[in-house]
Coordinates of C-alpha atoms in Angstrom, one line a residue:
Chain A
M1365 CA 0.0 0.0 0.0
N1366 CA 1.4 3.3 -1.1
A1367 CA 1.1 5.7 1.8
A1368 CA 0.0 9.4 1.3
A1369 CA 0.2 10.2 5.0
Q1370 CA 1.2 8.4 8.1
F1371 CA 0.6 9.0 11.8
E1372 CA 3.3 7.6 14.1
N1373 CA 2.3 7.3 17.8
V1374 CA 0.4 10.6 17.6
T1375 CA -1.1 12.0 20.8
Q1376 CA -3.1 15.2 21.3
V1377 CA -3.9 16.4 24.8
F1378 CA -6.1 19.4 25.5
G1379 CA -5.8 20.3 29.1
D1380 CA -6.8 17.1 30.9
F1381 CA -8.6 15.6 27.9
T1382 CA -6.7 13.2 25.7
A1383 CA -8.4 13.7 22.3
V1384 CA -6.0 11.4 20.4
D1385 CA -4.2 8.7 22.3
G1386 CA -1.0 7.4 20.6
I1387 CA -2.4 6.4 17.2
D1388 CA -0.6 4.8 14.3
M1389 CA -2.3 5.0 10.9
T1390 CA -1.6 5.0 7.3
I1391 CA -3.7 6.8 4.7
P1392 CA -3.4 5.0 1.3
A1393 CA -2.6 7.2 -1.7
G1394 CA -5.2 7.8 -4.4
K1395 CA -8.0 6.3 -2.2
L1396 CA -10.9 7.7 -0.2
T1397 CA -10.3 7.0 3.5
T1398 CA -12.9 7.8 6.1
L1399 CA -12.3 8.5 9.8
L1400 CA -15.4 7.2 11.4
G1401 CA -16.6 7.3 15.0
P1402 CA -18.9 8.9 17.5
S1403 CA -18.4 12.5 18.6
G1404 CA -15.4 13.0 20.8
C1405 CA -13.6 10.0 19.4
G1406 CA -10.7 12.1 18.0
K1407 CA -11.5 11.9 14.3
T1408 CA -11.8 15.7 13.7
T1409 CA -8.7 16.3 15.9
S1410 CA -6.8 13.8 13.8
L1411 CA -7.9 15.6 10.6
R1412 CA -6.9 19.0 12.1
M1413 CA -3.5 17.7 13.0
L1414 CA -3.1 16.3 9.5
A1415 CA -4.0 19.8 8.1
G1416 CA -1.7 21.5 10.6
Y1417 CA -4.3 23.5 12.5
T1418 CA -3.3 21.8 15.8
R1419 CA 0.1 20.5 16.6
P1420 CA 0.3 17.0 18.2
T1421 CA 1.4 16.8 21.8
S1422 CA 3.7 14.0 20.8
G1423 CA 4.3 11.7 17.8
R1424 CA 5.1 12.3 14.1
I1425 CA 3.0 13.1 11.1
L1426 CA 4.3 12.3 7.6
I1427 CA 3.0 13.4 4.3
D1428 CA 4.5 11.7 1.2
G1429 CA 7.2 10.4 3.5
N1430 CA 8.2 13.9 4.8
D1431 CA 7.9 14.8 8.4
V1432 CA 5.4 17.7 8.6
T1433 CA 4.7 17.5 12.3
R1434 CA 6.0 21.1 12.8
T1435 CA 5.0 22.5 9.4
A1436 CA 2.5 25.4 9.2
P1437 CA -0.8 24.6 7.4
E1438 CA 0.0 27.0 4.6
K1439 CA 3.2 25.1 3.8
R1440 CA 1.5 21.7 3.6
G1441 CA -0.4 22.2 0.3
L1442 CA -3.5 20.4 1.4
G1443 CA -7.1 21.2 0.5
M1444 CA -9.6 21.3 3.3
V1445 CA -13.4 21.5 3.2
F1446 CA -14.8 22.7 6.6
Q1447 CA -18.0 21.6 8.1
S1448 CA -19.2 25.2 7.9
Y1449 CA -17.7 25.4 4.4
A1450 CA -15.9 28.6 5.5
L1451 CA -16.4 30.5 2.2
F1452 CA -15.0 34.0 2.2
P1453 CA -18.2 36.1 2.3
H1454 CA -16.7 39.2 0.8
M1455 CA -15.6 37.4 -2.3
T1456 CA -17.5 35.9 -5.3
V1457 CA -17.5 32.2 -6.0
A1458 CA -14.8 32.6 -8.6
E1459 CA -12.6 34.8 -6.2
N1460 CA -13.0 32.2 -3.5
V1461 CA -11.8 29.5 -5.8
A1462 CA -9.0 31.7 -7.2
Y1463 CA -7.7 32.6 -3.7
G1464 CA -5.3 29.8 -3.3
L1465 CA -4.1 30.2 -6.9
K1466 CA -3.3 33.9 -6.4
L1467 CA -1.2 33.1 -3.4
R1468 CA 0.7 30.6 -5.5
R1469 CA 1.2 33.3 -8.1
V1470 CA -0.4 31.3 -10.8
P1471 CA -0.5 33.6 -13.9
R1472 CA -3.8 35.1 -14.8
P1473 CA -4.8 33.0 -17.9
E1474 CA -3.9 29.8 -16.2
R1475 CA -5.6 30.9 -13.0
D1476 CA -8.9 31.6 -14.8
A1477 CA -8.7 28.3 -16.6
R1478 CA -8.2 26.4 -13.4
V1479 CA -11.0 28.3 -11.6
A1480 CA -13.3 27.5 -14.5
E1481 CA -12.2 23.8 -14.6
S1482 CA -12.7 23.4 -10.8
L1483 CA -16.1 24.9 -10.9
E1484 CA -17.0 22.8 -13.9
L1485 CA -15.9 19.7 -12.0
V1486 CA -18.5 20.4 -9.2
G1487 CA -21.1 21.6 -11.7
L1488 CA -21.2 25.3 -10.7
G1489 CA -19.6 27.0 -13.7
H1490 CA -22.7 29.2 -14.2
L1491 CA -22.5 30.7 -10.6
A1492 CA -19.0 32.0 -10.7
S1493 CA -19.9 35.6 -10.1
R1494 CA -22.3 35.0 -7.3
K1495 CA -21.5 35.8 -3.6
P1496 CA -21.6 32.8 -1.3
R1497 CA -24.6 34.0 0.6
A1498 CA -26.7 33.9 -2.5
L1499 CA -26.1 30.1 -2.8
S1500 CA -27.9 27.1 -1.2
G1501 CA -26.1 24.9 1.3
G1502 CA -25.4 22.3 -1.3
Q1503 CA -24.0 24.8 -3.7
Q1504 CA -21.8 26.3 -1.0
Q1505 CA -20.5 22.9 -0.3
R1506 CA -19.5 22.5 -3.9
V1507 CA -17.8 25.8 -4.0
A1508 CA -15.8 24.7 -0.9
L1509 CA -14.8 21.6 -2.7
A1510 CA -13.9 23.4 -5.9
R1511 CA -11.7 25.9 -3.9
A1512 CA -9.9 23.0 -2.2
I1513 CA -9.4 21.1 -5.5
A1514 CA -8.2 24.1 -7.5
I1515 CA -4.9 24.3 -5.7
R1516 CA -4.2 20.6 -6.7
P1517 CA -3.7 19.5 -3.1
R1518 CA -1.6 16.7 -2.0
L1519 CA -4.5 15.5 0.1
L1520 CA -8.1 16.6 0.1
L1521 CA -9.5 16.7 3.6
L1522 CA -13.2 16.8 4.3
D1523 CA -14.5 17.5 7.8
E1524 CA -18.1 16.2 8.1
P1525 CA -18.8 17.6 4.6
L1526 CA -22.4 16.3 4.4
S1527 CA -23.7 16.9 7.9
N1528 CA -25.2 20.3 7.1
L1529 CA -27.2 19.1 4.1
D1530 CA -30.7 17.6 4.0
A1531 CA -31.1 13.9 3.8
R1532 CA -31.7 13.6 0.0
L1533 CA -28.9 15.9 -0.9
R1534 CA -26.6 14.1 1.4
V1535 CA -27.1 10.8 -0.4
Q1536 CA -26.6 12.6 -3.7
M1537 CA -23.4 14.2 -2.6
R1538 CA -21.9 10.9 -1.5
A1539 CA -21.9 9.7 -5.1
E1540 CA -20.7 13.2 -6.2
I1541 CA -17.7 13.2 -3.9
R1542 CA -16.8 9.6 -5.0
R1543 CA -17.0 10.7 -8.7
I1544 CA -14.8 13.7 -8.0
Q1545 CA -12.3 11.5 -6.2
A1546 CA -12.3 9.1 -9.1
E1547 CA -11.9 11.8 -11.8
T1548 CA -9.1 13.6 -10.0
G1549 CA -7.4 10.6 -8.5
L1550 CA -6.9 12.6 -5.3
T1551 CA -6.2 11.1 -1.9
V1552 CA -9.2 12.0 0.1
V1553 CA -9.6 11.8 3.9
L1554 CA -13.2 12.3 5.1
V1555 CA -14.4 12.6 8.7
T1556 CA -17.9 11.4 9.5
H1557 CA -20.0 9.9 12.3
D1558 CA -22.4 8.2 9.9
Q1559 CA -21.6 4.6 9.3
D1560 CA -23.7 4.3 6.2
E1561 CA -21.8 7.2 4.7
A1562 CA -18.5 5.6 5.6
L1563 CA -19.5 2.2 4.3
E1564 CA -20.8 3.6 1.0
M1565 CA -18.0 6.0 0.3
S1566 CA -14.7 4.6 1.6
D1567 CA -12.0 2.5 0.0
E1568 CA -10.5 2.4 3.5
M1569 CA -12.3 2.9 6.8
I1570 CA -10.7 3.8 10.1
L1571 CA -13.0 3.4 13.1
M1572 CA -12.1 5.4 16.2
R1573 CA -13.2 5.6 19.8
A1574 CA -11.9 7.6 22.7
G1575 CA -8.8 8.7 20.8
K1576 CA -7.8 5.2 19.7
I1577 CA -8.2 3.3 16.5
M1578 CA -10.5 0.4 16.9
Q1579 CA -10.2 -1.1 13.4
Q1580 CA -8.9 -0.2 10.0
G1581 CA -9.7 -1.9 6.7
A1582 CA -11.8 -2.0 3.6
P1583 CA -15.5 -1.4 4.4
A1584 CA -16.5 -5.0 3.5
D1585 CA -13.7 -6.4 5.7
V1586 CA -14.5 -4.2 8.7
F1587 CA -18.3 -4.8 8.3
G1588 CA -17.8 -8.5 7.6
S1589 CA -15.6 -9.2 10.5
P1590 CA -15.7 -6.7 13.3
K1591 CA -12.9 -7.2 15.8
N1592 CA -14.6 -6.1 18.9
R1593 CA -17.9 -5.2 20.5
F1594 CA -17.6 -1.4 19.9
V1595 CA -17.0 -1.9 16.1
A1596 CA -19.8 -4.4 15.9
D1597 CA -22.2 -2.2 17.9
F1598 CA -21.3 0.9 15.9
L1599 CA -22.0 -0.9 12.6
G1600 CA -25.4 -2.2 13.7
Y1601 CA -24.8 -5.8 14.9
E1602 CA -27.1 -5.3 17.8
N1603 CA -26.9 -8.9 19.2
F1604 CA -24.2 -10.0 21.6
V1605 CA -24.3 -13.4 23.3
Q1606 CA -21.8 -14.9 25.7
T1607 CA -21.2 -18.5 24.6
V1608 CA -18.9 -21.2 26.0
S1609 CA -16.3 -20.3 23.4
G1610 CA -16.5 -16.5 24.1
L1611 CA -18.5 -13.5 23.0
V1612 CA -20.2 -13.8 19.7
T1613 CA -22.2 -11.3 17.7
V1614 CA -24.8 -11.7 14.9
R1615 CA -26.7 -9.2 12.8
P1616 CA -30.4 -8.8 13.3
E1617 CA -31.1 -9.9 9.7
H1618 CA -29.4 -13.2 10.4
V1619 CA -31.4 -14.0 13.5
E1620 CA -34.6 -16.1 13.2
I1621 CA -37.4 -16.4 15.7
V1622 CA -39.1 -19.7 16.0
P1623 CA -42.3 -19.9 18.0
G1624 CA -42.3 -22.7 20.7
T1625 CA -39.6 -24.2 22.8
T1626 CA -37.9 -26.8 20.6
A1627 CA -34.3 -25.9 19.7
P1628 CA -32.4 -26.9 16.5
A1629 CA -29.3 -29.0 16.9
T1630 CA -26.6 -26.6 15.5
G1631 CA -25.8 -22.9 15.7
L1632 CA -27.2 -20.5 18.2
A1633 CA -30.4 -21.5 20.0
L1634 CA -31.7 -19.5 22.9
P1635 CA -35.0 -19.8 24.6
A1636 CA -36.5 -16.3 25.0
V1637 CA -39.6 -14.2 25.6
V1638 CA -40.8 -11.6 23.0
T1639 CA -40.7 -8.1 24.5
D1640 CA -41.5 -6.0 21.5
V1641 CA -42.7 -6.3 17.9
A1642 CA -42.2 -3.4 15.6
Y1643 CA -43.8 -3.5 12.1
R1644 CA -41.9 -1.3 9.7
G1645 CA -43.5 -2.1 6.3
V1646 CA -40.7 -3.8 4.5
D1647 CA -39.4 -5.5 7.5
Q1648 CA -40.3 -6.3 11.1
I1649 CA -38.1 -6.0 14.2
I1650 CA -38.8 -8.4 17.0
T1651 CA -37.0 -7.8 20.3
V1652 CA -36.7 -10.7 22.8
T1653 CA -35.1 -11.2 26.1
S1654 CA -33.2 -14.4 26.7
R1655 CA -34.4 -16.8 29.4
D1656 CA -30.8 -17.9 30.0
Q1657 CA -28.0 -15.5 31.0
N1658 CA -30.2 -14.3 33.8
G1659 CA -32.5 -12.5 31.4
Q1660 CA -29.8 -10.0 30.8
V1661 CA -29.5 -10.4 27.0
T1662 CA -31.8 -8.5 24.6
L1663 CA -31.7 -9.7 21.1
M1664 CA -33.2 -8.3 17.9
S1665 CA -34.4 -10.0 14.8
D1666 CA -34.9 -8.1 11.6
V1667 CA -37.0 -10.1 9.1
R1668 CA -39.0 -9.4 6.0
A1669 CA -42.5 -8.5 7.1
D1670 CA -44.0 -11.0 4.6
D1671 CA -42.1 -13.9 6.2
A1672 CA -42.4 -12.7 9.8
P1673 CA -43.5 -15.3 12.3
R1674 CA -46.8 -14.6 14.1
V1675 CA -45.6 -13.8 17.6
A1676 CA -46.9 -11.4 20.2
I1677 CA -45.3 -9.8 23.3
G1678 CA -45.0 -12.4 26.0
D1679 CA -44.7 -15.4 23.7
D1680 CA -42.1 -18.1 24.3
V1681 CA -39.8 -18.4 21.3
I1682 CA -36.4 -19.9 20.3
V1683 CA -33.9 -17.4 18.9
T1684 CA -31.7 -19.1 16.3
A1685 CA -28.9 -18.2 14.0
P1686 CA -26.8 -20.4 11.8
E1687 CA -23.2 -21.2 12.9
S1688 CA -21.8 -19.4 9.8
R1689 CA -23.3 -16.1 10.8
L1690 CA -21.9 -16.0 14.3
I1691 CA -18.8 -13.8 14.6
S1692 CA -16.4 -14.1 17.6
I1693 CA -15.3 -10.8 18.9
E1694 CA -13.3 -9.3 21.8
N1695 CA -15.3 -7.5 24.4
Chain B
M987 CA -47.0 53.3 11.0
N988 CA -48.7 50.1 12.2
T989 CA -52.4 50.9 12.8
R990 CA -53.0 47.6 14.5
H991 CA -50.9 48.6 17.5
P992 CA -52.4 52.1 18.4
V993 CA -50.6 52.1 21.8
A994 CA -47.2 51.4 20.3
A995 CA -47.8 53.9 17.5
T996 CA -48.8 56.6 20.1
L997 CA -45.7 55.9 22.1
A998 CA -43.5 56.1 19.0
V999 CA -44.9 59.5 18.2
A1000 CA -44.5 60.6 21.8
G1001 CA -40.9 59.4 21.7
Y1002 CA -40.2 61.4 18.5
I1003 CA -41.7 64.5 20.1
V1004 CA -39.7 64.2 23.3
M1005 CA -36.5 63.7 21.3
I1006 CA -36.9 66.2 18.5
V1007 CA -38.9 69.1 19.7
P1008 CA -36.3 70.4 22.2
I1009 CA -33.7 70.3 19.4
L1010 CA -36.0 72.3 17.2
F1011 CA -36.3 75.0 19.8
V1012 CA -32.5 75.3 20.0
V1013 CA -32.2 75.4 16.2
A1014 CA -34.9 78.0 15.9
T1015 CA -33.4 80.3 18.6
A1016 CA -30.0 80.1 16.9
F1017 CA -31.5 82.1 14.0
T1018 CA -32.9 84.9 16.2
D1019 CA -32.1 88.5 15.6
G1020 CA -32.6 89.3 19.3
E1021 CA -30.1 89.4 22.1
T1022 CA -31.4 86.6 24.4
L1023 CA -31.9 82.9 24.2
S1024 CA -35.7 82.9 24.0
F1025 CA -38.5 81.3 22.1
P1026 CA -40.1 82.3 19.8
P1027 CA -37.1 83.9 18.1
R1028 CA -37.3 87.6 17.3
G1029 CA -36.7 88.1 13.6
F1030 CA -34.3 86.1 11.4
S1031 CA -30.6 86.4 11.2
V1032 CA -27.5 84.3 11.0
R1033 CA -25.3 86.8 12.9
W1034 CA -25.0 84.6 16.0
F1035 CA -23.3 81.9 13.9
G1036 CA -20.7 84.5 13.0
E1037 CA -20.4 85.5 16.6
A1038 CA -20.0 81.9 17.7
L1039 CA -17.3 81.1 15.1
S1040 CA -15.3 84.2 16.0
Y1041 CA -15.6 83.7 19.8
Q1042 CA -12.1 82.4 20.6
P1043 CA -13.0 80.1 23.6
F1044 CA -15.5 78.2 21.4
V1045 CA -13.1 77.9 18.4
G1046 CA -10.2 77.0 20.6
S1047 CA -12.1 74.4 22.6
L1048 CA -13.7 73.0 19.4
V1049 CA -10.2 72.4 18.0
T1050 CA -9.2 70.7 21.3
S1051 CA -12.4 68.6 21.2
L1052 CA -11.8 67.5 17.7
E1053 CA -8.1 66.7 18.4
I1054 CA -8.9 64.7 21.5
A1055 CA -11.8 62.9 19.9
L1056 CA -9.8 62.0 16.8
L1057 CA -6.6 60.9 18.6
A1058 CA -8.5 59.0 21.4
T1059 CA -10.5 57.2 18.7
V1060 CA -7.3 56.2 16.9
L1061 CA -5.6 55.1 20.1
A1062 CA -8.6 53.2 21.4
L1063 CA -8.9 51.3 18.1
A1064 CA -5.1 50.7 18.0
V1065 CA -5.4 49.0 21.4
G1066 CA -8.9 47.7 21.1
V1067 CA -8.7 45.9 17.8
P1068 CA -5.8 43.6 18.7
V1069 CA -7.4 42.9 22.0
T1070 CA -10.6 42.0 20.2
L1071 CA -8.7 39.7 17.9
A1072 CA -7.0 38.0 20.9
I1073 CA -10.4 37.6 22.7
H1074 CA -12.2 36.1 19.7
R1075 CA -9.5 34.3 17.8
G1076 CA -6.6 33.7 20.1
A1077 CA -5.9 31.0 22.6
L1078 CA -6.1 33.6 25.4
P1079 CA -6.4 32.2 28.9
G1080 CA -9.1 34.0 30.9
K1081 CA -10.7 35.6 27.9
G1082 CA -13.8 36.5 29.9
L1083 CA -11.8 38.4 32.4
V1084 CA -9.9 40.3 29.8
E1085 CA -13.1 41.2 28.0
N1086 CA -14.7 42.4 31.2
L1087 CA -11.7 44.5 32.0
F1088 CA -11.9 46.3 28.7
L1089 CA -15.7 46.8 29.1
S1090 CA -15.4 48.1 32.7
P1091 CA -15.2 51.8 31.7
L1092 CA -18.8 51.5 30.7
I1093 CA -19.8 50.6 34.2
V1094 CA -17.4 52.5 36.4
P1095 CA -18.8 56.1 36.8
E1096 CA -16.8 58.5 34.6
L1097 CA -16.5 60.9 37.5
V1098 CA -14.6 58.2 39.5
V1099 CA -12.3 57.6 36.5
G1100 CA -11.8 61.3 36.1
L1101 CA -11.0 61.9 39.7
A1102 CA -8.5 59.0 39.8
L1103 CA -6.7 60.3 36.7
F1104 CA -6.8 63.8 38.1
Q1105 CA -5.3 62.8 41.5
Q1106 CA -2.6 60.5 40.0
L1107 CA -1.5 62.1 36.8
I1108 CA -2.2 65.8 37.3
V1109 CA -1.7 66.3 41.0
T1110 CA 0.9 63.6 41.8
F1111 CA 2.9 63.4 38.5
R1112 CA 2.1 67.0 37.3
I1113 CA 1.5 65.8 33.8
D1114 CA -0.1 68.4 31.5
N1115 CA -3.9 68.4 31.2
W1116 CA -3.9 67.8 27.5
P1117 CA -2.3 64.3 27.5
V1118 CA -4.3 63.3 30.6
L1119 CA -7.5 64.3 28.8
L1120 CA -6.4 62.1 25.9
I1121 CA -5.6 59.2 28.2
G1122 CA -9.0 59.5 30.0
H1123 CA -10.9 59.7 26.7
T1124 CA -9.0 56.7 25.3
A1125 CA -10.0 54.6 28.3
L1126 CA -13.6 55.8 27.9
L1127 CA -13.6 54.6 24.3
L1128 CA -12.0 51.2 24.8
P1129 CA -15.3 49.4 25.5
Y1130 CA -16.7 50.7 22.2
A1131 CA -13.6 49.6 20.3
V1132 CA -13.6 46.1 21.8
R1133 CA -17.4 45.5 21.8
V1134 CA -18.3 46.8 18.4
T1135 CA -15.4 45.3 16.5
G1136 CA -15.9 42.2 18.6
A1137 CA -19.5 42.0 17.4
A1138 CA -18.3 41.9 13.8
L1139 CA -15.8 39.1 14.6
A1140 CA -18.3 37.1 16.6
G1141 CA -20.6 37.1 13.7
S1142 CA -18.0 35.6 11.4
D1143 CA -16.8 32.0 11.2
A1144 CA -13.5 31.3 12.9
S1145 CA -12.6 28.7 10.3
L1146 CA -12.4 31.4 7.6
E1147 CA -8.8 32.3 8.7
E1148 CA -8.0 28.5 8.9
A1149 CA -9.4 28.1 5.4
A1150 CA -7.1 30.9 4.2
R1151 CA -4.1 29.3 5.9
G1152 CA -4.9 26.0 4.3
L1153 CA -5.0 27.6 0.9
G1154 CA -1.5 28.9 1.4
A1155 CA -1.8 32.2 3.2
S1156 CA 0.6 33.2 5.9
P1157 CA -1.0 34.4 9.2
M1158 CA -0.3 38.0 8.1
R1159 CA -1.7 37.4 4.7
A1160 CA -4.8 35.7 6.1
F1161 CA -5.3 38.6 8.4
W1162 CA -5.1 41.3 5.7
T1163 CA -7.1 39.4 3.0
I1164 CA -9.8 37.8 5.2
T1165 CA -10.1 39.1 8.7
M1166 CA -9.5 42.7 8.0
P1167 CA -12.2 43.0 5.2
L1168 CA -14.7 41.3 7.6
L1169 CA -13.7 43.6 10.4
R1170 CA -13.8 46.8 8.4
P1171 CA -17.5 47.7 9.0
G1172 CA -17.0 46.9 12.7
I1173 CA -14.0 49.2 12.9
F1174 CA -15.8 51.9 11.0
S1175 CA -18.8 51.7 13.4
A1176 CA -16.5 51.6 16.5
A1177 CA -14.7 54.7 15.2
L1178 CA -17.9 56.6 14.6
L1179 CA -19.3 55.8 18.0
S1180 CA -16.0 56.5 19.7
F1181 CA -15.6 59.8 18.1
I1182 CA -19.1 60.9 19.0
T1183 CA -18.8 59.6 22.5
S1184 CA -15.6 61.5 23.1
F1185 CA -16.8 64.7 21.4
N1186 CA -19.9 64.8 23.6
N1187 CA -18.3 63.8 26.9
V1188 CA -18.7 66.2 29.8
P1189 CA -17.9 64.5 33.2
L1190 CA -14.4 63.3 32.4
S1191 CA -13.5 66.5 30.5
L1192 CA -14.9 68.6 33.4
L1193 CA -12.5 67.0 35.9
L1194 CA -9.4 67.0 33.6
Q1195 CA -9.7 70.5 32.1
S1196 CA -7.6 73.5 32.7
R1197 CA -7.9 77.1 31.7
K1198 CA -5.7 76.4 28.7
T1199 CA -7.2 73.0 27.8
Q1200 CA -10.9 72.8 27.6
T1201 CA -13.2 70.8 25.4
L1202 CA -16.2 72.4 23.6
P1203 CA -19.0 70.9 25.8
V1204 CA -17.2 72.2 29.0
T1205 CA -16.7 75.6 27.5
M1206 CA -20.4 75.7 26.5
L1207 CA -21.4 74.7 30.0
D1208 CA -19.2 77.5 31.4
Y1209 CA -20.7 80.0 28.9
V1210 CA -24.4 79.3 29.7
Q1211 CA -23.7 79.7 33.4
Q1212 CA -22.5 83.3 32.8
S1213 CA -24.5 84.6 29.8
Y1214 CA -27.7 83.8 28.1
D1215 CA -27.3 84.9 24.5
P1216 CA -28.1 82.8 21.4
M1217 CA -24.4 82.1 20.6
V1218 CA -24.7 78.8 22.5
A1219 CA -27.7 77.9 20.4
A1220 CA -25.7 78.7 17.2
I1221 CA -22.7 76.6 18.1
S1222 CA -25.1 73.8 19.1
T1223 CA -26.7 74.0 15.7
I1224 CA -23.4 73.9 13.9
I1225 CA -22.5 70.7 15.8
L1226 CA -25.9 69.3 15.1
A1227 CA -25.4 69.9 11.4
A1228 CA -21.9 68.3 11.4
T1229 CA -23.4 65.3 13.2
I1230 CA -26.1 64.9 10.6
V1231 CA -23.5 65.0 7.9
I1232 CA -21.5 62.2 9.7
A1233 CA -24.7 60.2 10.2
V1234 CA -25.7 60.5 6.5
I1235 CA -22.2 59.3 5.5
A1236 CA -22.5 56.4 8.0
E1237 CA -25.9 55.4 6.7
R1238 CA -24.8 55.6 3.1
T1239 CA -21.6 53.5 3.7
V1240 CA -22.4 51.0 6.3
G1241 CA -26.0 51.5 7.4
F1242 CA -27.3 52.3 10.9
A1243 CA -28.7 48.9 11.6
K1244 CA -25.2 47.4 11.2
I1245 CA -23.5 50.1 13.2
F1246 CA -25.8 50.1 16.2
G1247 CA -26.7 46.5 15.9
G1248 CA -23.0 46.0 16.8
I1249 CA -23.6 47.2 20.4
N1250 CA -25.8 44.3 21.4
G1251 CA -24.2 41.8 19.1

């Protein structure tokens, strides 16, 4: 794997809060990597350290193999898109995009061409002379992208770029950012707290919690074999059962509920009581509490509504899942 | 006027009357041909304007007032703007404390500030009245410089400067190309408010004056205690006209809503 950026034992402490706790990570070149995790996990701090806005308390940061730990942001040549977009309100769209090029003393004809090209890439060529406040949220987002891309950055950093957009636009922009990444071949690092966004957009996914990296890998690998309870929980596994061989997890869509008390011979089989039945149109979610394990374990089954077993709250059932769907994890 | 709120409308009209009518009396009496400050004016003449502008104490103190107001405004902004930047953008420990310190002249009675400066600088250190007057007025204006420019900064996104840095701007460059243009209306408002506040000030100037160094409001106060002719109305009218000119310029360039919205921002 060709590394665009690396973190070596990087720690960031703010007062008595350790935002990032000795992480090592590699950002692959030419790919889209997401930093995923709940708020306060250190993902945004990591991005800001990569951009140079905060200096790590200890550790090293490398970009293209060069140590940039103490390099000012303006000397790093990265493109950053802020959550608030941070468009310069006193400049037009074209002036915003041209800002980085002017600082690089790109001659006028080339500058104009690159501004036009960047705006074209995000589909906003026709709004070049508008002021940012005259644009919708989605358009402002695209301007911020164009401005970052225009300087031909070594890395394109996106801090929760979609969180201020409405639901439909957000899904649309996921594909849009993927397309731009593919067309430009840029190395993109995207921070998000939305697992669907990360799964859909990333080539590489880095899941963080409390300043530490929980798991890194391709989305299918991380989703297919979560290493620990946090990762499984964050990605929607829902069901955790202590068995003789250790903790296992299984996704709700792989859990079957069988009315009655007769258990199958293989795989998971737990006697339980139905505690909730939620009909959701396409599917149905049945929540049960296990009779074993001191009634501590709540399990969830997600089945197609057409095939759903006829069970009601208080019914005795057997919760089953095939052996092949059970994933052993660390607690 | 909103006819659905008759009480509010009536109060608004009453407010205008209370504010404007006394001023109209002053303006009217300034154009009198008579010898006393009385209403209605007797005849029409502009001779009192001529008298006012050739009365040395008025002219001399007007110059002092303008000099003090101008210099105090510049000084207050020179100190206040960097402080505002530090409060809003810097990693300053105890920001709240610093901000309160710079706003305190708004709360501490001006007479107390004046007396303190008088005792320390004039009596103890025997410093000339003019520089002490300047120091006092500068302190008086600091809250405006900090608060009004601060309002402009608070309303803008702190990641703007970061975005500029990321695009390749040095901190200086980011300041001049991004922060400064955003701050300009705030600085303009602060300057305007500061100038007017200094120019109108009485309590501080009263304590820090000397025979040689007097501001116009103090001279006018002195004058009306001794004589009662329309010259005072004339000089008041001149100042009023000048203020209106400044106000029109402000309204045309920045807009009142923006300027005075800054106070509460």
